[in-house]
mmCIF file of C-alpha atoms in Angstrom:
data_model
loop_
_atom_site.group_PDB
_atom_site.id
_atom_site.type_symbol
_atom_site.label_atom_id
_atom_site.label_comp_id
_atom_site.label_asym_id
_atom_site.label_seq_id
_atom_site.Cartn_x
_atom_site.Cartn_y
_atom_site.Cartn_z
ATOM 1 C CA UNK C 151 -13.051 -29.349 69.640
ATOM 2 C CA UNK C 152 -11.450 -31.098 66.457
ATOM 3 C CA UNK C 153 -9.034 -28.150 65.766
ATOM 4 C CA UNK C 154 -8.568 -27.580 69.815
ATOM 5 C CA UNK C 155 -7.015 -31.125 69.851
ATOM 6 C CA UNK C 156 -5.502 -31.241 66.682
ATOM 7 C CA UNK C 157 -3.465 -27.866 67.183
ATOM 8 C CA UNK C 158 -2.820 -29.046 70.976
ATOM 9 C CA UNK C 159 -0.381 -32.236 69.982
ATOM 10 C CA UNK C 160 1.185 -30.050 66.943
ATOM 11 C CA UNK C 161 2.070 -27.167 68.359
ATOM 12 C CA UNK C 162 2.870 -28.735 72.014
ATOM 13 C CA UNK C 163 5.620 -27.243 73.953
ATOM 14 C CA UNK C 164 6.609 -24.771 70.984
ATOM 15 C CA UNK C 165 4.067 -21.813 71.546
ATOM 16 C CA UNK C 166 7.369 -19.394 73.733
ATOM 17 C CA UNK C 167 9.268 -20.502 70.479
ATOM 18 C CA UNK C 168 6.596 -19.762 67.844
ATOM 19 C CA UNK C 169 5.668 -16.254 70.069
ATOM 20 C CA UNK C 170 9.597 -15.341 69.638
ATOM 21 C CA UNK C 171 9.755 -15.934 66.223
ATOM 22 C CA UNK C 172 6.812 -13.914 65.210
ATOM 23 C CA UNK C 173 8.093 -11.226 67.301
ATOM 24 C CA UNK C 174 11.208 -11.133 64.663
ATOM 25 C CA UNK C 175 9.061 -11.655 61.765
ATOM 26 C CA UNK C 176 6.767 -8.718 62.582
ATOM 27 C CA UNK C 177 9.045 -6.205 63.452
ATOM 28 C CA UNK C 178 12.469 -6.830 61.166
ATOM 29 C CA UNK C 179 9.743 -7.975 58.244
ATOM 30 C CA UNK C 180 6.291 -7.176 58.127
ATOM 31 C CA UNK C 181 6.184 -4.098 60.255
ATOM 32 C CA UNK C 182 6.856 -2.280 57.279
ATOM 33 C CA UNK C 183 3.014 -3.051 55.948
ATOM 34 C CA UNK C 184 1.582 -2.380 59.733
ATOM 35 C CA UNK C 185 0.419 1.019 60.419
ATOM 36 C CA UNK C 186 0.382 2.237 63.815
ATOM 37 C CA UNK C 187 -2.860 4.269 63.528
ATOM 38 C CA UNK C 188 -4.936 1.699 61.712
ATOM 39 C CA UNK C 189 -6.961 -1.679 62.096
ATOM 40 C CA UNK C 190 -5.274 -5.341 61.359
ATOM 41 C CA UNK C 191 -6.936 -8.359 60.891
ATOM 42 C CA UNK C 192 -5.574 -11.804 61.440
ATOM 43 C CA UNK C 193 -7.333 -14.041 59.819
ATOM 44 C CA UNK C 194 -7.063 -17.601 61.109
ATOM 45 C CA UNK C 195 -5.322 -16.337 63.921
ATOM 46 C CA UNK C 196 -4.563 -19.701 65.302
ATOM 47 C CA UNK C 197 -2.566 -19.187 68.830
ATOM 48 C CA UNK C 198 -2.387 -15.333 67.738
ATOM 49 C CA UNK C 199 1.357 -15.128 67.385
ATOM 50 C CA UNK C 200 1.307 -12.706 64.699
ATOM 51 C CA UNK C 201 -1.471 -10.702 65.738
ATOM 52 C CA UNK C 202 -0.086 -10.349 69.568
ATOM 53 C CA UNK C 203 2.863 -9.202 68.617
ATOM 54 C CA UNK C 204 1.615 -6.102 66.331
ATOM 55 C CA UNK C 205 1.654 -2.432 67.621
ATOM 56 C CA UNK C 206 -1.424 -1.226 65.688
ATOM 57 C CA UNK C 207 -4.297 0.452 66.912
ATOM 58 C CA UNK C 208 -7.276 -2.064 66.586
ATOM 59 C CA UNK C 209 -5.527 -5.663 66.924
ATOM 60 C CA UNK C 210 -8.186 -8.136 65.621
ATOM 61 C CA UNK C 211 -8.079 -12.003 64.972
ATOM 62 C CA UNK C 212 -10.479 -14.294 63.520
ATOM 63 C CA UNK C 213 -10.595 -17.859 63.637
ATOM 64 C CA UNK C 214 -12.950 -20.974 64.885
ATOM 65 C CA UNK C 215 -10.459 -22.491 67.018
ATOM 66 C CA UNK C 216 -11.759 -22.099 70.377
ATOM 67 C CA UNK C 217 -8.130 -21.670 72.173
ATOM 68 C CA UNK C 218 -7.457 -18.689 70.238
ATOM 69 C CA UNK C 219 -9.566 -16.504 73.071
ATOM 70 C CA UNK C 220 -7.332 -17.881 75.264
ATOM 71 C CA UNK C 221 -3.912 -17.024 73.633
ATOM 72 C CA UNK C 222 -5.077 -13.905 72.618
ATOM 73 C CA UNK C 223 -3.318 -10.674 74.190
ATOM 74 C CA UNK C 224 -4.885 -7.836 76.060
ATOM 75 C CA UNK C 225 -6.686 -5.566 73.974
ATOM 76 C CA UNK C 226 -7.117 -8.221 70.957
ATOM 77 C CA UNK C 227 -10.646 -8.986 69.672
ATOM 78 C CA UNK C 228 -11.289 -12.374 68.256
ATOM 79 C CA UNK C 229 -13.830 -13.384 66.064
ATOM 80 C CA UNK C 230 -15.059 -16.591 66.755
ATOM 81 C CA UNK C 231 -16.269 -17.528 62.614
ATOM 82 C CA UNK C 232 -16.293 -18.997 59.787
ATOM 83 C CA UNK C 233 -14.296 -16.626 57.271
ATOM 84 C CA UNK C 234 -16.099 -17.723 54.254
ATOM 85 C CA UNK C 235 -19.320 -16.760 55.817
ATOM 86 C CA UNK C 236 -20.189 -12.678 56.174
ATOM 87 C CA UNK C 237 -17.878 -11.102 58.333
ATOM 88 C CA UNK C 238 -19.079 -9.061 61.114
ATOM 89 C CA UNK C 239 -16.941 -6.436 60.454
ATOM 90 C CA UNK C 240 -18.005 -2.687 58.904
ATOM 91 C CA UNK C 241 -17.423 -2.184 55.214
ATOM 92 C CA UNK C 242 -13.958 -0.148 54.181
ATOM 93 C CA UNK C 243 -12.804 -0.642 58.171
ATOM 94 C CA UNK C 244 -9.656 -2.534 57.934
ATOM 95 C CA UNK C 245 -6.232 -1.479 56.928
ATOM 96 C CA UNK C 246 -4.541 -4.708 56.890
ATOM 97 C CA UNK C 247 -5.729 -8.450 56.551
ATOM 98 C CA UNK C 248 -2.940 -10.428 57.080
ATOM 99 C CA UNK C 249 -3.036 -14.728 57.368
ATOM 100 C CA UNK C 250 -0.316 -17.075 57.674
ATOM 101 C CA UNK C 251 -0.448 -20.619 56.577
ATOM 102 C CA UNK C 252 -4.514 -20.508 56.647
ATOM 103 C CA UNK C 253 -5.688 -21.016 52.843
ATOM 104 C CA UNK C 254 -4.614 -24.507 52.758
ATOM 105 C CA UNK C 255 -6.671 -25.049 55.064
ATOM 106 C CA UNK C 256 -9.814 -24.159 53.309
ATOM 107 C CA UNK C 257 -12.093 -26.831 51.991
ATOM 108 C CA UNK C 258 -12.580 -25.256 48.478
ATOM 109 C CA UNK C 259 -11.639 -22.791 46.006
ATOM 110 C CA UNK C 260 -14.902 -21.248 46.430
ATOM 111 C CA UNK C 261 -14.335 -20.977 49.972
ATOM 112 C CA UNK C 262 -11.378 -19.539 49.359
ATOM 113 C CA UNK C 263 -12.787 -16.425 46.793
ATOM 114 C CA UNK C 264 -15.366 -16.399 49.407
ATOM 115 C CA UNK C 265 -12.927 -15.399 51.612
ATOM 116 C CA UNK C 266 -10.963 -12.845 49.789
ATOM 117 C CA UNK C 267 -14.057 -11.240 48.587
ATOM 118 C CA UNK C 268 -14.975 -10.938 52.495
ATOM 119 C CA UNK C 269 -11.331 -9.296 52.430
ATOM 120 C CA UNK C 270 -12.070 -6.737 49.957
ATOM 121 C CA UNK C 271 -15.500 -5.635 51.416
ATOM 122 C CA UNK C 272 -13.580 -4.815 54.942
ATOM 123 C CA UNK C 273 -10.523 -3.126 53.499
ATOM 124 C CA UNK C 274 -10.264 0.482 52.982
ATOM 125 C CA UNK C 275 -9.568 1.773 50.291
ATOM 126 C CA UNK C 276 -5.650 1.432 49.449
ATOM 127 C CA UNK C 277 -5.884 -1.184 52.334
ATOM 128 C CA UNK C 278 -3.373 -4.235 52.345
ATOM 129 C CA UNK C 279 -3.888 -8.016 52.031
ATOM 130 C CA UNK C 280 -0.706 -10.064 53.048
ATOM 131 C CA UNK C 281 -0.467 -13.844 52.642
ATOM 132 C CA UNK C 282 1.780 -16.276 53.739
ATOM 133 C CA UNK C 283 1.926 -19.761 53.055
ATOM 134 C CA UNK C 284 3.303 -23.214 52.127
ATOM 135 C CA UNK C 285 3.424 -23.378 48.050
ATOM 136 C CA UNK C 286 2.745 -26.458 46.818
ATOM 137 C CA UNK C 287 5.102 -26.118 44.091
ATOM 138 C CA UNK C 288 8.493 -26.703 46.099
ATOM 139 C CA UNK C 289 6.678 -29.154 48.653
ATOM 140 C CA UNK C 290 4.789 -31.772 46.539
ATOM 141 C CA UNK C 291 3.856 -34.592 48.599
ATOM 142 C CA UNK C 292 5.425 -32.839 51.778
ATOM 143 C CA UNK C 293 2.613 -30.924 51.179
ATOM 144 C CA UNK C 294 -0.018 -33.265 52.440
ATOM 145 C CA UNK C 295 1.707 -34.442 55.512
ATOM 146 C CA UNK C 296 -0.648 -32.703 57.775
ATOM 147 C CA UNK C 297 -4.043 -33.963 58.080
ATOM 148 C CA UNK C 298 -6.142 -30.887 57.551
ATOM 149 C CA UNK C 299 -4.540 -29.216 54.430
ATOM 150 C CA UNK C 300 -7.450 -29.704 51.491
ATOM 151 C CA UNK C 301 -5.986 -26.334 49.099
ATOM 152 C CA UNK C 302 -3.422 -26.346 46.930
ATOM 153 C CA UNK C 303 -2.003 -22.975 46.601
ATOM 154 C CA UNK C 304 0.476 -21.020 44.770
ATOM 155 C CA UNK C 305 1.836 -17.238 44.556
ATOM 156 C CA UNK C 306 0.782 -17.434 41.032
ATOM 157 C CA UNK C 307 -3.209 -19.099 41.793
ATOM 158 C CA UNK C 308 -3.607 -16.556 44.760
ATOM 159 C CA UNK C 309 -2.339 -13.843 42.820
ATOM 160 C CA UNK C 310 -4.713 -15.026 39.805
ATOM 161 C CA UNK C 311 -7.786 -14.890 42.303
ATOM 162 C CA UNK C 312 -6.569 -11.771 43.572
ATOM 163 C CA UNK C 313 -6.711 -9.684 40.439
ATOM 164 C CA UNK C 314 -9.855 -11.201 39.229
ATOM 165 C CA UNK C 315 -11.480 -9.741 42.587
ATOM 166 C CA UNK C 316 -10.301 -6.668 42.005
ATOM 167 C CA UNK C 317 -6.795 -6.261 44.144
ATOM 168 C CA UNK C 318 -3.585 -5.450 42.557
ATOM 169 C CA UNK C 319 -0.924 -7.261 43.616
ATOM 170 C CA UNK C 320 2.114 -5.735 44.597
ATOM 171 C CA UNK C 321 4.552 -8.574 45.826
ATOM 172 C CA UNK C 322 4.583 -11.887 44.346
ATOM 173 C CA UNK C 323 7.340 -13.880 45.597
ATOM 174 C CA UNK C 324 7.537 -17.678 45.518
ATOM 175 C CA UNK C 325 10.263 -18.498 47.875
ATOM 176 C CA UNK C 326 10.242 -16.779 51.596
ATOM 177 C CA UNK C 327 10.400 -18.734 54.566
ATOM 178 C CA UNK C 328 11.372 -22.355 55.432
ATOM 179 C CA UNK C 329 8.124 -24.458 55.540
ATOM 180 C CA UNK C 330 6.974 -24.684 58.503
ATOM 181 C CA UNK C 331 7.404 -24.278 62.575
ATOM 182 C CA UNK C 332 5.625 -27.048 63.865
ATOM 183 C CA UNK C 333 8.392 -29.371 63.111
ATOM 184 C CA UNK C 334 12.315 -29.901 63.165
ATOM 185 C CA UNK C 335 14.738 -27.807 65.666
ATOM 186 C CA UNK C 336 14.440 -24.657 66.936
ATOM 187 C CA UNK C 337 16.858 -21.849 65.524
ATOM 188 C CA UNK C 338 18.521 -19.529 67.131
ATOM 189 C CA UNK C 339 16.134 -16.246 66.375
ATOM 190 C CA UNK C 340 19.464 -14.382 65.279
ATOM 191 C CA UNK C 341 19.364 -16.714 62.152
ATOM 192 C CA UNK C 342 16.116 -16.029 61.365
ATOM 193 C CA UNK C 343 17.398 -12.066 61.245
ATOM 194 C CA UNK C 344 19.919 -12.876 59.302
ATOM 195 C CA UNK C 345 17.933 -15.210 57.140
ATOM 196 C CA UNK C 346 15.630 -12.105 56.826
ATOM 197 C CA UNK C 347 18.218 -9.649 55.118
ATOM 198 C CA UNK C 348 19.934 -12.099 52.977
ATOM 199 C CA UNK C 349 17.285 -12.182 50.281
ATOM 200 C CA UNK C 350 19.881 -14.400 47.658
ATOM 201 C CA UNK C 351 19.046 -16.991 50.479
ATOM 202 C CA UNK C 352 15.291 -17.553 49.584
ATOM 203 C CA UNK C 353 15.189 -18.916 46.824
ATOM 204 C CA UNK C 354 17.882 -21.873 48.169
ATOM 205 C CA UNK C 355 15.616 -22.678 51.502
ATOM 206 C CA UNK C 356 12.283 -20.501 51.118
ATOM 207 C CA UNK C 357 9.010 -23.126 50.342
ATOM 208 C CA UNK C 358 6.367 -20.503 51.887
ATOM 209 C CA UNK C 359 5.364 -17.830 49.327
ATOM 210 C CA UNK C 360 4.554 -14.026 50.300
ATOM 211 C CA UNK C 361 1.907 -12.325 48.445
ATOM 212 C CA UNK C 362 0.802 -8.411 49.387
ATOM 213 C CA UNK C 363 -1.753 -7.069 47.477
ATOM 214 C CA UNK C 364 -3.504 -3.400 47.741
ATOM 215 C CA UNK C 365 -7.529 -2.787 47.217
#
């Protein structure tokens, strides 16, 4: 009920926006990671932009928020859990987990290799983690202006966790996307292509980092 009301005001009357944007994001982008024939996880799946817009197989999306049942597209399975608990997914079943601004949301650190372990467990081998997120680096206090981030996170911590666990990382970059959605004007989604292919432009307005690593 907390995160039903909290994600209600913030995202209010923004969702057709949001929906459009992942649209670009997952096929000029992250498409690339996505296999057709294969499984995808969402974790914290929020509204289940990313995860409605993806063309795999087996579409699933995890996350507590009760809404996300709602939002969810045809043929999308949500898991209604915590993700630092067991999953109740099959060992070596998933080709991709992928999460966008979710980590920071975690309580702990523990929660968080929790989490990741959780990750491993599910992904085949060769399978793909991909990360997005605000990096606390470029933000500082910024940061903390919404009530329910607890984890500071970096390319360089998750990556750190990452390889202790057991994944190599593959992509490690510290400056992607503009923070964040929820706030400030709407683009025109032709920038956002643009934005996409002009990779000198990251560094200048990127303070989300990207991290894909492989099992």
């Amino acid at each position: 009920a907390e995160l039903q009301k909290l994600y209600e005001k913030r995202f209010a009357g923004r969702s057709a926006y949001r929906d459009k944007v992942w649209s670009v994001l997952v096929e000029d982008f992250f498409s690339r990671w996505l296999p057709r024939q294969g499984t995808v996880l969402d974790l914290g799946c929020g509204h289940c932009e990313f995860i409605n817009n993806v063309q795999s197989e087996k579409r699933l999306g995890m996350d507590l928020n009760p809404d996300s049942i709602q939002h969810a597209a045809p043929g999308v399975q949500i898991l209604a859990q915590s993700c630092s608990q067991p999953w109740s997914i099959p060992d070596n079943s998933l080709d991709v987990v992928f999460t966008s601004n979710f980590f920071e949301h975690l309580y702990t650190k523990r929660d968080l290799r929790d989490t990741l372990m959780e990750a491993r467990r599910c992904l085949r081998p060769q399978g793909r983690i991909i990360a997005l997120g605000p990096n606390i680096r470029y933000l500082s206090g910024e940061y903390w202006d919404f009530f329910d981030h607890y984890l500071a996170v970096t390319e360089l911590s998750l990556g750190e966790v990452l390889t202790e666990i057991g994944f190599t990382v593959e992509n490690q970059i510290p400056r992607f996307l503009p923070y964040t959605m929820s706030r400030g004007r709407q683009s025109p989604l032709w920038m956002l292509r643009l934005y996409l292919k002009l990779r000198f432009a990251w560094p200048l307005f990127g303070k989300q980092f990207l991290v894909v690593a492989r099992k």
